[in-house]
PDB file of C-alpha atoms in Angstrom:
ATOM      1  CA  UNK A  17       0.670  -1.818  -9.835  1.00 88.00           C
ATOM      2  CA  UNK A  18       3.709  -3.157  -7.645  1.00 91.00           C
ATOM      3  CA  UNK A  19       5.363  -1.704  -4.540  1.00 91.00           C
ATOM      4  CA  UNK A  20       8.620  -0.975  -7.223  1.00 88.00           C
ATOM      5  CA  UNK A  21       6.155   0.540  -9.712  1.00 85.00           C
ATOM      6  CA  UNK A  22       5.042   3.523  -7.094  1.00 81.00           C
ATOM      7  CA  UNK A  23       6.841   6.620  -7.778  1.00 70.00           C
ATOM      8  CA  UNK A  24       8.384   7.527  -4.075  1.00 70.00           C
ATOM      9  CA  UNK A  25      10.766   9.901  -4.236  1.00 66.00           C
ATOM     10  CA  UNK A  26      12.569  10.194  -1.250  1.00 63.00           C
ATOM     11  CA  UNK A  27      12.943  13.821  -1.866  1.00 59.00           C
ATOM     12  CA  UNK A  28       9.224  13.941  -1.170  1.00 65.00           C
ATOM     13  CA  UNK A  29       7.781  11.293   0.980  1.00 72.00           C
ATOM     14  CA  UNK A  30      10.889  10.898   3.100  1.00 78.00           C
ATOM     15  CA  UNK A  31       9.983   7.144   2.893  1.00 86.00           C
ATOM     16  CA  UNK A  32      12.951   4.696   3.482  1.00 90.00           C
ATOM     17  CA  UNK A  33      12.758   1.339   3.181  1.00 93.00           C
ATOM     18  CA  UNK A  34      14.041  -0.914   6.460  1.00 96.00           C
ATOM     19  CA  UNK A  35      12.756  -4.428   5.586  1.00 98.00           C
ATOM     20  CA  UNK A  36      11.305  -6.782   2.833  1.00 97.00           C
ATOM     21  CA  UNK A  37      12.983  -6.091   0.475  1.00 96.00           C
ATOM     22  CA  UNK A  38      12.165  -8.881  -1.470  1.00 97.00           C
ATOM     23  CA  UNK A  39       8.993  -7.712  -1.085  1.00 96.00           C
ATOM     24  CA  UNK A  40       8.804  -4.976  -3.848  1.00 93.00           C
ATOM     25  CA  UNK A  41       6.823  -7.115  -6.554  1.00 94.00           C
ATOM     26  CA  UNK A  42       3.767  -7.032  -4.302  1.00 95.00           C
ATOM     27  CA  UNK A  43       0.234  -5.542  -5.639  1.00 94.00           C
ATOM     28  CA  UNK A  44      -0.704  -2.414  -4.454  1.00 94.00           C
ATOM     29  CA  UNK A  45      -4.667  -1.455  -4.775  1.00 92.00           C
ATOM     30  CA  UNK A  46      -4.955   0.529  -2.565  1.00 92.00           C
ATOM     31  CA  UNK A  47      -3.138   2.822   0.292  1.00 91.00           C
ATOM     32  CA  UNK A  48      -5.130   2.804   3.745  1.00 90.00           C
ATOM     33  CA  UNK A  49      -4.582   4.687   6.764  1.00 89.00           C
ATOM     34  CA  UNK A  50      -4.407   1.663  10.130  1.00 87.00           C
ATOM     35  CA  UNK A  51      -5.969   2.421  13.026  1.00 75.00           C
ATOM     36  CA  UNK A  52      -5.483  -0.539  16.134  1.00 67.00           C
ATOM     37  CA  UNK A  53      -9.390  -1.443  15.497  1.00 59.00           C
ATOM     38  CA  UNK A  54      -8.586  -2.570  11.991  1.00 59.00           C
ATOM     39  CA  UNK A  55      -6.221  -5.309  12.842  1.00 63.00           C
ATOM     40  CA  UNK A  56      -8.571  -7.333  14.761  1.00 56.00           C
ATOM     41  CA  UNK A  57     -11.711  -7.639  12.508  1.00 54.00           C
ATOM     42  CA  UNK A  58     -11.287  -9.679   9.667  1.00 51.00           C
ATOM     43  CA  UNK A  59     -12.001  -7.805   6.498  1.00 57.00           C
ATOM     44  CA  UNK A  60     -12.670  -4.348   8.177  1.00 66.00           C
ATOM     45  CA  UNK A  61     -10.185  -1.463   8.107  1.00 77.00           C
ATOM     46  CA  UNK A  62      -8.025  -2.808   4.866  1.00 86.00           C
ATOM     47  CA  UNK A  63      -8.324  -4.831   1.678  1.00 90.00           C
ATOM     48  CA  UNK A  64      -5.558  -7.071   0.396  1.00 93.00           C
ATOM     49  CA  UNK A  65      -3.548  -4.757  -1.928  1.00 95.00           C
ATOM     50  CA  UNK A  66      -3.886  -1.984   0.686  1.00 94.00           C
ATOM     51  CA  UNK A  67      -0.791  -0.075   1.452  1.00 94.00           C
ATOM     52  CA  UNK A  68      -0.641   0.721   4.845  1.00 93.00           C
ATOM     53  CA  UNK A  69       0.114   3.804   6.856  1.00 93.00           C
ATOM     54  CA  UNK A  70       0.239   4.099  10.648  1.00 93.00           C
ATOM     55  CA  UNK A  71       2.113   6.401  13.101  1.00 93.00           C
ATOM     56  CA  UNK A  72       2.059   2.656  15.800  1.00 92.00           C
ATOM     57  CA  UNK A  73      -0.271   4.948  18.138  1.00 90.00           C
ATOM     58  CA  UNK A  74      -1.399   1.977  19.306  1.00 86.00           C
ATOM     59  CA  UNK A  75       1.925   0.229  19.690  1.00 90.00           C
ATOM     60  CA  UNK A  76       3.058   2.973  22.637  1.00 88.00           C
ATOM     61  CA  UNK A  77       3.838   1.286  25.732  1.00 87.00           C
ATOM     62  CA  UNK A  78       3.296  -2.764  24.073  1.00 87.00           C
ATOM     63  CA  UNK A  79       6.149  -2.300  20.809  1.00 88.00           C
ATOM     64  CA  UNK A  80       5.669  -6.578  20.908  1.00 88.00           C
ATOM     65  CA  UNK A  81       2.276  -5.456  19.814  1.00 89.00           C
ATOM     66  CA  UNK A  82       3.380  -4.380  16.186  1.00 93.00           C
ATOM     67  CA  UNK A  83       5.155  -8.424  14.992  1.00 95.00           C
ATOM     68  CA  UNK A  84       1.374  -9.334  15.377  1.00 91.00           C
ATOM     69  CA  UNK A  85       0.293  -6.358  13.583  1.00 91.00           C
ATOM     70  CA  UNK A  86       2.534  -7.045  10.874  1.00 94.00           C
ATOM     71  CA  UNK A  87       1.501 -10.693  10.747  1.00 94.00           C
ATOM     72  CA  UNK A  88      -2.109  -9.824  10.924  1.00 90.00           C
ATOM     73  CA  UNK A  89      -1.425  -7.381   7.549  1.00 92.00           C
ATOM     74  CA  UNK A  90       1.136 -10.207   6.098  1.00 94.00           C
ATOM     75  CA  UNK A  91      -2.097 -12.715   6.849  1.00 92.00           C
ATOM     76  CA  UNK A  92      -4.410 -10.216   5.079  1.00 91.00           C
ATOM     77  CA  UNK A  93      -2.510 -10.207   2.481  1.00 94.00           C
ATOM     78  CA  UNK A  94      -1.413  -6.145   2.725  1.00 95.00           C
ATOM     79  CA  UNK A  95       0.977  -5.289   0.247  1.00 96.00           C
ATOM     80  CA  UNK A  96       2.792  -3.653   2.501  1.00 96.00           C
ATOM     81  CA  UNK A  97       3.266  -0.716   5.385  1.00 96.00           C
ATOM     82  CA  UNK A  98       4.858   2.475   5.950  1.00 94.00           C
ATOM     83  CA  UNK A  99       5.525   3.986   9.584  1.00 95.00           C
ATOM     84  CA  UNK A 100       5.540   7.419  10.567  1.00 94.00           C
ATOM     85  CA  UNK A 101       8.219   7.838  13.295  1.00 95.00           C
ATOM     86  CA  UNK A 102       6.210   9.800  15.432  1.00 93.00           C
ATOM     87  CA  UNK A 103       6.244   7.253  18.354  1.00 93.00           C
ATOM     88  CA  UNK A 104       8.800   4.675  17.415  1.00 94.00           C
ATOM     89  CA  UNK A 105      12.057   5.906  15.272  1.00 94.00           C
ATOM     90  CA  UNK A 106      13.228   2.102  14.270  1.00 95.00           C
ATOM     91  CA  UNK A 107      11.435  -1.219  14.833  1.00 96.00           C
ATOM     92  CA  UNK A 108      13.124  -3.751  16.390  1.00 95.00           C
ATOM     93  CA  UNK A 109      15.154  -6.422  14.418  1.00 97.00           C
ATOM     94  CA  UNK A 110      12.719  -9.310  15.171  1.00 97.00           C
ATOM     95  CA  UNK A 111      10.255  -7.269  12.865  1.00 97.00           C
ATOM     96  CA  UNK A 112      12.827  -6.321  10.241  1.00 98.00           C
ATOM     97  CA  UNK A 113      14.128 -10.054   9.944  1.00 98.00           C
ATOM     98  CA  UNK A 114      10.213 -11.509  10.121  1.00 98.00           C
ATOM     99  CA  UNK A 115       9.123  -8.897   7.242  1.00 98.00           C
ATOM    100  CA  UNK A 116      12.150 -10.345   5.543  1.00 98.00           C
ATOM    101  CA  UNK A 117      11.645 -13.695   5.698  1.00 98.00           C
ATOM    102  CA  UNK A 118       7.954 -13.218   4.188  1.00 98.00           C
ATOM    103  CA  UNK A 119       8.935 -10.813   1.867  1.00 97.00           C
ATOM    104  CA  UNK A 120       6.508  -7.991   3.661  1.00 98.00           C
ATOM    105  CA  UNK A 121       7.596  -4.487   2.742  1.00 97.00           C
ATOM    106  CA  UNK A 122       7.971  -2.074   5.634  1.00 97.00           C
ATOM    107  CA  UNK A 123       9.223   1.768   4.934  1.00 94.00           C
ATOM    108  CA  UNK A 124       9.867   4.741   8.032  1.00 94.00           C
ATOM    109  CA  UNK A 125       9.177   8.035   7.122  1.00 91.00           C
ATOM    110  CA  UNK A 126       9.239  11.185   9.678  1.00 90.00           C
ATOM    111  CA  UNK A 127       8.799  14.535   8.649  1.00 83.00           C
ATOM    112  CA  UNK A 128       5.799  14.619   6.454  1.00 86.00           C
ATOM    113  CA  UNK A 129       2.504  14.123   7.678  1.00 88.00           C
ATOM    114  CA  UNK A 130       0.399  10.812   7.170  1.00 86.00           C
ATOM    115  CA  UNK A 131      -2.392  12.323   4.961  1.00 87.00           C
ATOM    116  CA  UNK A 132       0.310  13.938   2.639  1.00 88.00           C
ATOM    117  CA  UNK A 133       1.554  10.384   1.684  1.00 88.00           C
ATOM    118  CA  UNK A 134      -1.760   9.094   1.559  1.00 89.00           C
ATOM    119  CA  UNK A 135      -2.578  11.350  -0.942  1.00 89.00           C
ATOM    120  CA  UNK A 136       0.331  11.292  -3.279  1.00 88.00           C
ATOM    121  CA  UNK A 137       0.474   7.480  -3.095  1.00 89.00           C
ATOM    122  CA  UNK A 138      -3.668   7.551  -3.882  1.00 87.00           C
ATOM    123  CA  UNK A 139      -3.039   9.919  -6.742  1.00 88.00           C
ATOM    124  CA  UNK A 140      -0.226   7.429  -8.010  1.00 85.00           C
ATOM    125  CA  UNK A 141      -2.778   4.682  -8.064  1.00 87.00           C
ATOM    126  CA  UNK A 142      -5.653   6.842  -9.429  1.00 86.00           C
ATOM    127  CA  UNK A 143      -2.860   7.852 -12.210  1.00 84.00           C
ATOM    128  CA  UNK A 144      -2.326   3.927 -13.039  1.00 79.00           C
ATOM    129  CA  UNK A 145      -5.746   3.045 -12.592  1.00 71.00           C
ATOM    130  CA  UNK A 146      -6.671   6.032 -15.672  1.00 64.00           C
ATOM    131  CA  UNK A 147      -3.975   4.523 -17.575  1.00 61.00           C
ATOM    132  CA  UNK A 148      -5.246   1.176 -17.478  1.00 56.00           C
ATOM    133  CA  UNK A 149      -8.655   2.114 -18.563  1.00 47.00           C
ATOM    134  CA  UNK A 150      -7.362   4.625 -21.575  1.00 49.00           C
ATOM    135  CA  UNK A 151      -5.991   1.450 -22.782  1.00 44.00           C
ATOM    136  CA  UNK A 152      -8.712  -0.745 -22.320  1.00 39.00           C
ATOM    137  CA  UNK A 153     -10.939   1.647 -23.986  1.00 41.00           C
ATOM    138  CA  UNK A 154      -9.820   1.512 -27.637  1.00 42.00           C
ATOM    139  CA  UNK A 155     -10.460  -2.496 -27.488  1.00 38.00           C
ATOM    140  CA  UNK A 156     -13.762  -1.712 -26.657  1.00 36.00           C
ATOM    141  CA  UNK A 157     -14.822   0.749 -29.008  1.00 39.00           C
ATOM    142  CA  UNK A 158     -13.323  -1.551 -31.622  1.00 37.00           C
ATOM    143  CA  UNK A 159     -15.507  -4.550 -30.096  1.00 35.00           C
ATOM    144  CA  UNK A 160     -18.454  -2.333 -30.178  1.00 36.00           C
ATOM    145  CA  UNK A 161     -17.866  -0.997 -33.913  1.00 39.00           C
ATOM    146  CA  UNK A 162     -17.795  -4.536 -34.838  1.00 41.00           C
ATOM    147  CA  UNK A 163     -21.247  -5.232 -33.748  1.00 38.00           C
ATOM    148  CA  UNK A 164     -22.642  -2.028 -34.675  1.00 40.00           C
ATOM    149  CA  UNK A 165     -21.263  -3.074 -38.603  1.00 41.00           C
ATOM    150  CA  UNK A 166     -23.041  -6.679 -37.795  1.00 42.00           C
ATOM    151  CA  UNK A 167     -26.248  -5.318 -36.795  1.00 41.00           C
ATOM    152  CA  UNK A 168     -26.321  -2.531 -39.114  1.00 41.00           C
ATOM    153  CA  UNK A 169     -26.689   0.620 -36.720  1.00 41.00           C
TER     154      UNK A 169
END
């Protein structure tokens, strides 16, 4: 699943997107919740795939903090993160033009809370995910029909 193929509806997430757009055939595996901690151990916190939501707690009072953030998820190979406007209400255009130039998807959102957007965006994933196995399954069965006819089950 892509960034474009997630269904969210402004009407509901309040997400809006302010940079990479270019960005929107990225793979999405997963949607992760990042805490400062994360960015600074390689392989700990989020997978490549991961969506990423953050409210930039640890951003207050060091804003030049979140271009190496962003590089550190870009790095990682993060498909992408959303911001909660809780302590920052716009990133500044350095970000917005870097995300653009490597094609890394960034989205603000404000009024709804960070575990309400986890959860709809891990229930559009789970949703795919389901999808992609009812199809798989049929193939299967057939496969294992076959043998069962070969070896006379």
């Amino acid at each position: 699943m892509t960034i474009n193929d997630l269904s969210m509806p402004e009407s509901v997430l309040r997400l809006r997107m302010i940079a990479g757009f270019d960005g929107l055939l990225r793979r999405v595996t997963g949607v992760t919740i990042l805490e400062e901690n994360s960015l600074h151990i390689p392989g700990e916190g989020f997978s490549p795939g991961d969506l990423l939501l953050t409210d930039l707690y640890f951003a207050q009072g060091s804003p030049e903090s979140i271009l190496d953030a962003v590089k550190l998820l870009s790095e990682g190979d993060a498909a992408g993160l959303a911001v909660k406007t809780t302590y920052f209400s716009d990133l500044n255009q350095d970000i917005k033009d870097y995300a653009d130039q490597i094609q890394f998807p960034i989205f603000l959102f404000d009024s709804v809370p960070l575990s309400d957007v986890l959860f709809y965006l891990y229930g559009q994933l789970k949703s795919q995910k389901k999808a992609d196995l009812d199809e798989i399954r049929p193939v299967s069965y057939t496969h294992l029909r076959a043998h069962e006819t070969e070896l006379h089950l």
